């Protein structure tokens, strides 16, 4: 009976660990029901093993059956069904080792189920709370950004569990031979050191990722400022040419006026009005930074024969300059990808980019629609869809957009239809974040 109760307590804490550390793809209710199913199904196997059959160890067949009932539902509800999801499930088992070994040792020495289970609960609770406070946020951020090295870390975590479990199940009575506990304690110490090292590595890697993203965002902003400067220079050049032409037209008007050729004067005035209409600035919104980047893309599309339509109702960012800066960088990346994909289409086809920005109830939504050809997009090694560009310096892509969405509790999606790509970005404003 001790083994059954002990395993049930450990499974409860394992599922708690998974609930806190696993990224979910299902809603909370479905996830809870799935974890409840894991607890009940594995409990039935353990009851048969330790109570009905009265075995002291797992039958190999039953052990594999319990692994199936444990891993499959957890992977199905998890957002990541690769090494990241497996790592969480295996690590949940490792976290329970210290409490399991301590409880078994106390039970063999004192023959008290109450003391053994009490010690296990205390150790499991302390470890789980410590991990949630110290590691969870860092782990979540790192797992959301990186797909690398998870299988290797999973293998290490699995080997640790196998080593300790084999020693625990060694056919020697620890009460009669206390020295047998020494290898177990040694491995537990090594496992603790491993966890500390892994925690520090995750923190260091997470910090490196954030520094890289900040650097990439600054590079993106620098490219934006450079292009804005180029646009201003080009506008000034056009204005200089227009001033020269206006002087020439004024002289012609005076000549036609003296000659009484009023129809030619009318023709010149119409030409001047048309040119003035082409040089007017577009005012999409009151925010200078957002309006500037939208105007730049509108100018680029106009030169390439692409229709650019924009409706922007940008909320006031208040005193939070950082979110305004980050949103401008994210919006610039998204619109730039859409424009680039549209530019790569056959000019004889319909080509357009439509941008809609709305703010309502403390949330800002951005929708970008653009025509595209399938050759203009690709999926990178992390599964992110973006426009395929060969120029050096491009590398920010949509990864910084994902980081922005994560930071401000937002939603980001891309849908690619037959001829139309739709990108959506929704996030909380500062007072709601």
XYZ file of C-alpha atoms in Angstrom:
433
model
C 0.000 0.000 0.000
C 2.916 2.367 0.708
C 4.142 2.159 -2.895
C 0.666 2.903 -4.269
C 0.147 5.958 -2.038
C 3.702 7.148 -2.695
C 3.309 6.897 -6.484
C -0.057 8.687 -6.349
C 1.413 11.609 -4.412
C 4.308 11.888 -6.855
C 1.997 11.761 -9.876
C -0.114 14.557 -8.416
C 2.943 16.802 -8.085
C 4.234 15.791 -11.522
C 0.975 16.909 -13.101
C 1.121 20.149 -11.107
C 4.627 20.727 -12.468
C 3.413 20.122 -16.020
C 0.454 22.431 -15.491
C 2.796 25.256 -14.489
C 5.633 24.662 -16.961
C 4.050 23.243 -20.116
C 2.965 25.676 -22.848
C -0.622 24.679 -23.654
C -2.308 24.557 -27.055
C -5.686 23.674 -25.524
C -7.848 25.771 -23.210
C -7.634 25.421 -19.455
C -10.679 23.139 -19.089
C -9.490 20.653 -21.711
C -6.002 20.665 -20.198
C -7.315 19.954 -16.695
C -9.492 17.118 -17.995
C -6.513 15.627 -19.864
C -4.311 15.769 -16.756
C -7.135 14.266 -14.701
C -7.340 11.419 -17.208
C -3.587 10.862 -16.819
C -3.964 10.703 -13.042
C -6.863 8.243 -13.168
C -5.439 5.955 -15.877
C -1.978 5.714 -14.304
C -3.625 5.250 -10.905
C -5.529 2.232 -12.202
C -2.293 0.639 -13.415
C -0.519 1.345 -10.120
C -3.459 0.007 -8.076
C -3.347 -3.228 -10.068
C 0.416 -3.463 -9.616
C 0.843 -2.632 -5.950
C -2.518 -3.535 -4.385
C -4.124 -6.307 -6.414
C -0.899 -8.046 -7.503
C 0.950 -6.903 -4.351
C 4.198 -6.339 -6.277
C 7.097 -4.285 -4.926
C 8.254 -3.189 -8.395
C 6.611 -2.354 -11.703
C 6.058 -5.106 -14.221
C 7.904 -3.936 -17.405
C 4.759 -4.232 -19.526
C 2.713 -2.237 -17.038
C 5.512 0.315 -16.769
C 5.479 0.923 -20.534
C 1.681 1.129 -20.481
C 1.839 3.790 -17.767
C 4.433 5.739 -19.798
C 2.042 5.756 -22.763
C -0.858 6.969 -20.622
C 1.442 9.624 -19.135
C 3.245 11.027 -22.181
C 0.632 10.985 -24.949
C -2.085 13.162 -23.316
C 0.561 15.609 -22.073
C 2.030 15.972 -25.558
C -1.432 16.389 -27.105
C -2.353 19.323 -24.869
C 1.116 20.871 -25.124
C 1.859 23.675 -27.558
C 5.179 22.057 -28.477
C 5.163 18.430 -29.529
C 8.900 18.271 -30.036
C 11.825 18.124 -27.612
C 10.456 21.033 -25.599
C 7.285 19.150 -24.675
C 9.158 15.915 -23.931
C 11.690 17.777 -21.788
C 8.952 19.144 -19.505
C 7.361 15.713 -19.092
C 10.687 14.001 -18.298
C 11.866 16.806 -16.019
C 8.644 16.467 -14.031
C 9.732 12.918 -13.216
C 13.246 14.037 -12.228
C 11.940 16.732 -9.893
C 10.172 14.039 -7.863
C 13.305 11.901 -7.348
C 14.580 13.629 -4.225
C 11.250 13.337 -2.443
C 10.805 9.728 -3.585
C 14.236 8.620 -2.341
C 13.778 10.396 0.980
C 10.328 8.877 1.506
C 11.516 5.361 0.675
C 14.500 5.668 2.989
C 12.314 6.913 5.878
C 9.786 4.147 5.308
C 12.448 1.424 5.334
C 14.018 2.842 8.488
C 10.897 3.767 10.466
C 8.185 1.633 8.812
C 5.871 4.644 9.059
C 3.743 5.531 6.029
C 2.693 8.778 7.705
C 6.271 10.034 8.213
C 7.418 8.917 4.760
C 4.509 10.463 2.852
C 4.656 13.611 4.976
C 8.336 14.088 4.163
C 7.637 13.493 0.475
C 4.861 16.095 0.397
C 7.072 18.677 2.111
C 9.988 18.098 -0.289
C 7.793 18.030 -3.415
C 6.006 21.217 -2.375
C 9.232 23.062 -1.553
C 10.880 22.080 -4.837
C 7.838 22.940 -6.935
C 7.385 26.362 -5.314
C 11.104 27.131 -5.682
C 11.110 26.167 -9.351
C 7.991 28.212 -10.090
C 9.489 31.290 -8.434
C 13.048 30.976 -9.753
C 12.818 29.222 -13.107
C 9.348 29.295 -14.648
C 9.416 32.747 -16.243
C 12.908 32.237 -17.691
C 12.051 28.762 -18.940
C 8.843 29.923 -20.625
C 10.608 32.779 -22.419
C 13.456 30.544 -23.575
C 11.181 27.696 -24.709
C 9.052 30.112 -26.735
C 12.079 31.364 -28.687
C 14.372 28.370 -29.126
C 14.001 24.893 -30.613
C 17.670 23.957 -30.200
C 19.287 21.437 -27.798
C 16.018 20.221 -26.255
C 16.515 16.599 -27.273
C 19.997 16.616 -25.712
C 18.671 18.081 -22.456
C 15.836 15.546 -22.479
C 18.346 12.696 -22.876
C 20.366 13.957 -19.886
C 17.246 14.282 -17.742
C 16.152 10.764 -18.762
C 19.553 9.254 -17.943
C 19.492 10.852 -14.508
C 16.125 9.291 -13.762
C 17.192 5.859 -15.029
C 20.381 5.930 -12.941
C 18.622 6.855 -9.719
C 15.659 4.521 -10.261
C 17.969 1.574 -10.860
C 19.791 2.233 -7.609
C 16.521 2.705 -5.737
C 15.186 -0.585 -7.046
C 18.439 -2.469 -6.447
C 17.582 -5.744 -4.690
C 19.240 -4.814 -1.405
C 17.448 -3.748 1.728
C 18.688 -0.228 2.544
C 17.740 -0.748 6.198
C 20.080 -3.748 6.423
C 22.815 -2.193 4.238
C 22.792 1.592 4.814
C 25.868 2.202 2.648
C 23.723 1.503 -0.419
C 22.213 4.944 0.073
C 25.556 6.608 -0.710
C 25.396 6.187 -4.524
C 21.841 7.451 -4.469
C 22.838 10.536 -2.472
C 25.786 11.109 -4.811
C 23.554 11.049 -7.870
C 21.041 13.326 -6.164
C 23.837 15.822 -5.492
C 24.952 15.594 -9.106
C 21.378 16.049 -10.248
C 21.038 19.130 -8.052
C 24.233 20.570 -9.531
C 22.940 19.784 -12.991
C 19.694 21.641 -12.271
C 21.611 24.670 -10.973
C 23.859 24.695 -14.045
C 20.867 24.302 -16.373
C 19.049 27.151 -14.622
C 22.068 29.448 -15.013
C 22.479 28.435 -18.664
C 18.817 29.156 -19.359
C 19.102 32.564 -17.726
C 22.270 33.380 -19.667
C 20.770 32.206 -22.951
C 17.562 34.112 -22.261
C 19.551 37.281 -21.591
C 21.565 36.776 -24.785
C 18.349 36.367 -26.770
C 16.928 39.575 -25.336
C 20.130 41.480 -26.114
C 20.078 40.115 -29.665
C 16.442 41.110 -30.107
C 17.136 44.609 -28.790
C 20.059 44.893 -31.194
C 17.952 43.666 -34.093
C 15.206 46.110 -33.194
C 17.686 48.969 -33.115
C 19.003 47.909 -36.521
C 15.454 47.825 -37.835
C 14.787 51.284 -36.439
C 18.057 52.558 -37.947
C 17.032 51.207 -41.360
C 13.679 52.926 -40.947
C 15.302 56.260 -40.071
C 17.731 55.932 -42.984
C 14.904 55.304 -45.426
C 12.917 58.189 -43.982
C 15.948 60.401 -44.595
C 16.260 59.132 -48.159
C 12.572 59.855 -48.702
C 12.974 63.406 -47.399
C 15.963 63.972 -49.676
C 13.998 62.680 -52.649
C 11.027 64.895 -51.776
C 13.309 67.919 -51.511
C 14.804 67.055 -54.881
C 11.350 66.831 -56.413
C 10.397 70.157 -54.802
C 13.490 71.807 -56.280
C 12.596 70.515 -59.740
C 9.033 71.732 -59.303
C 10.186 75.206 -58.276
C 12.302 75.390 -61.434
C 9.388 74.207 -63.558
C 7.005 76.684 -61.916
C 9.308 79.568 -62.756
C 9.413 78.344 -66.334
C 5.608 77.968 -66.415
C 5.110 81.445 -64.960
C 7.253 82.906 -67.739
C 5.212 80.970 -70.307
C 1.971 82.201 -68.766
C 3.160 85.800 -69.045
C 4.114 85.206 -72.668
C 0.747 83.584 -73.476
C -1.051 86.353 -71.598
C 0.650 89.023 -73.698
C -0.181 87.021 -76.829
C -3.815 86.502 -75.766
C -3.509 82.685 -75.910
C -5.769 81.985 -72.933
C -6.381 78.321 -73.784
C -2.693 77.557 -73.382
C -2.658 79.402 -70.046
C -5.532 77.194 -68.864
C -3.656 74.055 -69.972
C -0.531 75.072 -68.006
C -2.580 75.823 -64.870
C -4.235 72.378 -65.058
C -0.808 70.755 -65.356
C 0.444 72.647 -62.302
C -2.602 71.633 -60.237
C -2.062 67.974 -61.138
C 1.572 68.110 -60.098
C 0.729 69.842 -56.829
C -1.842 67.110 -56.078
C 0.853 64.456 -56.547
C 3.195 66.101 -54.045
C 0.772 66.448 -51.156
C 1.668 64.567 -47.977
C -0.519 61.775 -46.642
C -1.806 62.077 -43.092
C -2.854 58.646 -41.862
C -2.794 59.322 -38.131
C -1.643 61.857 -35.541
C 1.278 59.733 -34.375
C 4.309 61.130 -36.175
C 6.402 57.927 -36.137
C 3.595 55.667 -37.371
C 2.441 58.188 -39.953
C 6.031 58.560 -41.193
C 6.607 54.867 -41.801
C 3.188 54.413 -43.435
C 3.879 57.373 -45.718
C 7.204 55.836 -46.697
C 5.586 52.557 -47.709
C 2.849 54.414 -49.585
C 5.527 56.309 -51.537
C 7.423 53.089 -52.326
C 4.242 51.354 -53.520
C 3.268 54.312 -55.688
C 6.640 54.231 -57.440
C 6.292 50.476 -58.116
C 2.707 50.591 -59.322
C 1.264 48.875 -56.233
C -1.959 50.146 -54.673
C -1.474 51.118 -51.010
C -4.592 51.639 -48.891
C -4.354 52.545 -45.213
C -6.776 53.365 -42.412
C -5.078 54.150 -39.117
C -6.599 55.000 -35.765
C -3.542 54.832 -33.537
C -4.147 55.223 -29.818
C -2.148 57.567 -27.671
C 0.777 55.673 -26.174
C 0.980 58.153 -23.325
C 4.352 58.506 -21.643
C 5.431 54.965 -22.568
C 7.931 55.736 -25.329
C 9.251 52.168 -25.354
C 6.025 50.515 -26.495
C 5.618 53.168 -29.207
C 9.148 52.468 -30.397
C 8.681 48.683 -30.262
C 5.318 48.805 -32.036
C 6.732 51.061 -34.776
C 9.565 48.579 -35.317
C 7.163 45.597 -35.384
C 4.737 47.373 -37.734
C 7.614 48.365 -40.013
C 8.717 44.727 -40.264
C 5.217 43.441 -40.992
C 4.396 46.045 -43.636
C 7.848 45.709 -45.179
C 7.363 41.946 -45.542
C 3.930 42.488 -47.112
C 5.225 45.133 -49.530
C 8.235 43.029 -50.464
C 6.060 39.983 -51.188
C 3.746 42.130 -53.326
C 6.642 43.676 -55.251
C 7.740 40.172 -56.261
C 4.475 39.538 -58.073
C 4.085 39.785 -61.820
C 3.363 43.496 -62.539
C 0.525 42.472 -64.860
C -1.382 40.949 -61.907
C -3.449 42.847 -59.376
C -1.131 44.072 -56.636
C -2.148 45.857 -53.459
C -1.312 46.289 -49.786
C -4.048 47.243 -47.289
C -3.203 48.285 -43.732
C -5.864 48.772 -41.040
C -4.990 49.904 -37.505
C -7.711 50.261 -34.864
C -7.659 50.923 -31.145
C -10.539 49.896 -28.911
C -11.073 48.924 -25.268
C -7.404 49.136 -24.356
C -6.243 46.915 -27.227
C -4.713 47.857 -30.539
C -5.322 45.703 -33.599
C -3.375 45.738 -36.855
C -4.488 43.937 -39.996
C -2.323 43.789 -43.134
C -3.646 42.295 -46.371
C -1.490 41.905 -49.445
C -1.435 40.000 -52.697
C 1.529 37.695 -53.161
C 2.971 34.845 -55.157
C 3.925 31.571 -53.496
C 7.560 32.010 -54.562
C 7.784 35.160 -52.440
C 7.489 33.481 -49.040
C 9.252 30.673 -47.235
C 9.258 29.004 -43.837
C 12.447 29.348 -41.827
C 13.992 26.811 -39.469
C 11.762 27.862 -36.581
C 8.528 27.606 -38.536
C 8.063 31.347 -39.072
C 6.641 32.509 -42.394
C 8.286 35.602 -43.809
C 9.261 37.152 -47.108
C 12.376 35.647 -48.640
C 15.033 38.311 -48.948
C 18.659 37.961 -49.896
C 20.022 41.312 -48.718
C 22.488 41.309 -45.883
C 21.285 42.941 -42.694
C 17.870 41.313 -42.925
C 17.483 38.808 -40.145
C 15.042 40.295 -37.709
C 12.121 38.851 -39.660
C 9.120 38.047 -37.514
C 10.995 36.787 -34.457
C 11.087 40.237 -32.863
C 7.372 40.579 -33.636
C 6.730 37.374 -31.684
C 8.810 38.750 -28.819
C 6.765 41.985 -28.867
C 3.503 40.004 -28.782
C 4.743 37.889 -25.885
C 5.825 40.956 -23.918
C 2.474 42.746 -24.278
C 0.207 39.692 -24.021
C -0.878 39.871 -27.643
C -1.905 37.670 -30.546
C -0.052 37.319 -33.836
C -1.134 35.248 -36.834
C -0.501 34.895 -40.561
C -2.896 33.257 -43.021
C -1.873 32.555 -46.597
C -4.710 31.963 -49.038
C -4.449 31.302 -52.728
C -3.667 34.896 -53.731
C -4.044 36.876 -50.508
C -1.942 36.981 -47.331
C -3.517 38.301 -44.128
C -1.418 39.254 -41.094
C -2.993 40.168 -37.743
C -1.358 41.683 -34.688
C -3.339 42.472 -31.522
C -1.815 43.572 -28.214
C -2.709 45.277 -24.949
C -1.956 48.944 -24.472
C 0.377 49.864 -21.552
C -2.332 50.388 -18.932
C -3.809 46.971 -19.841
C -0.584 44.991 -20.307
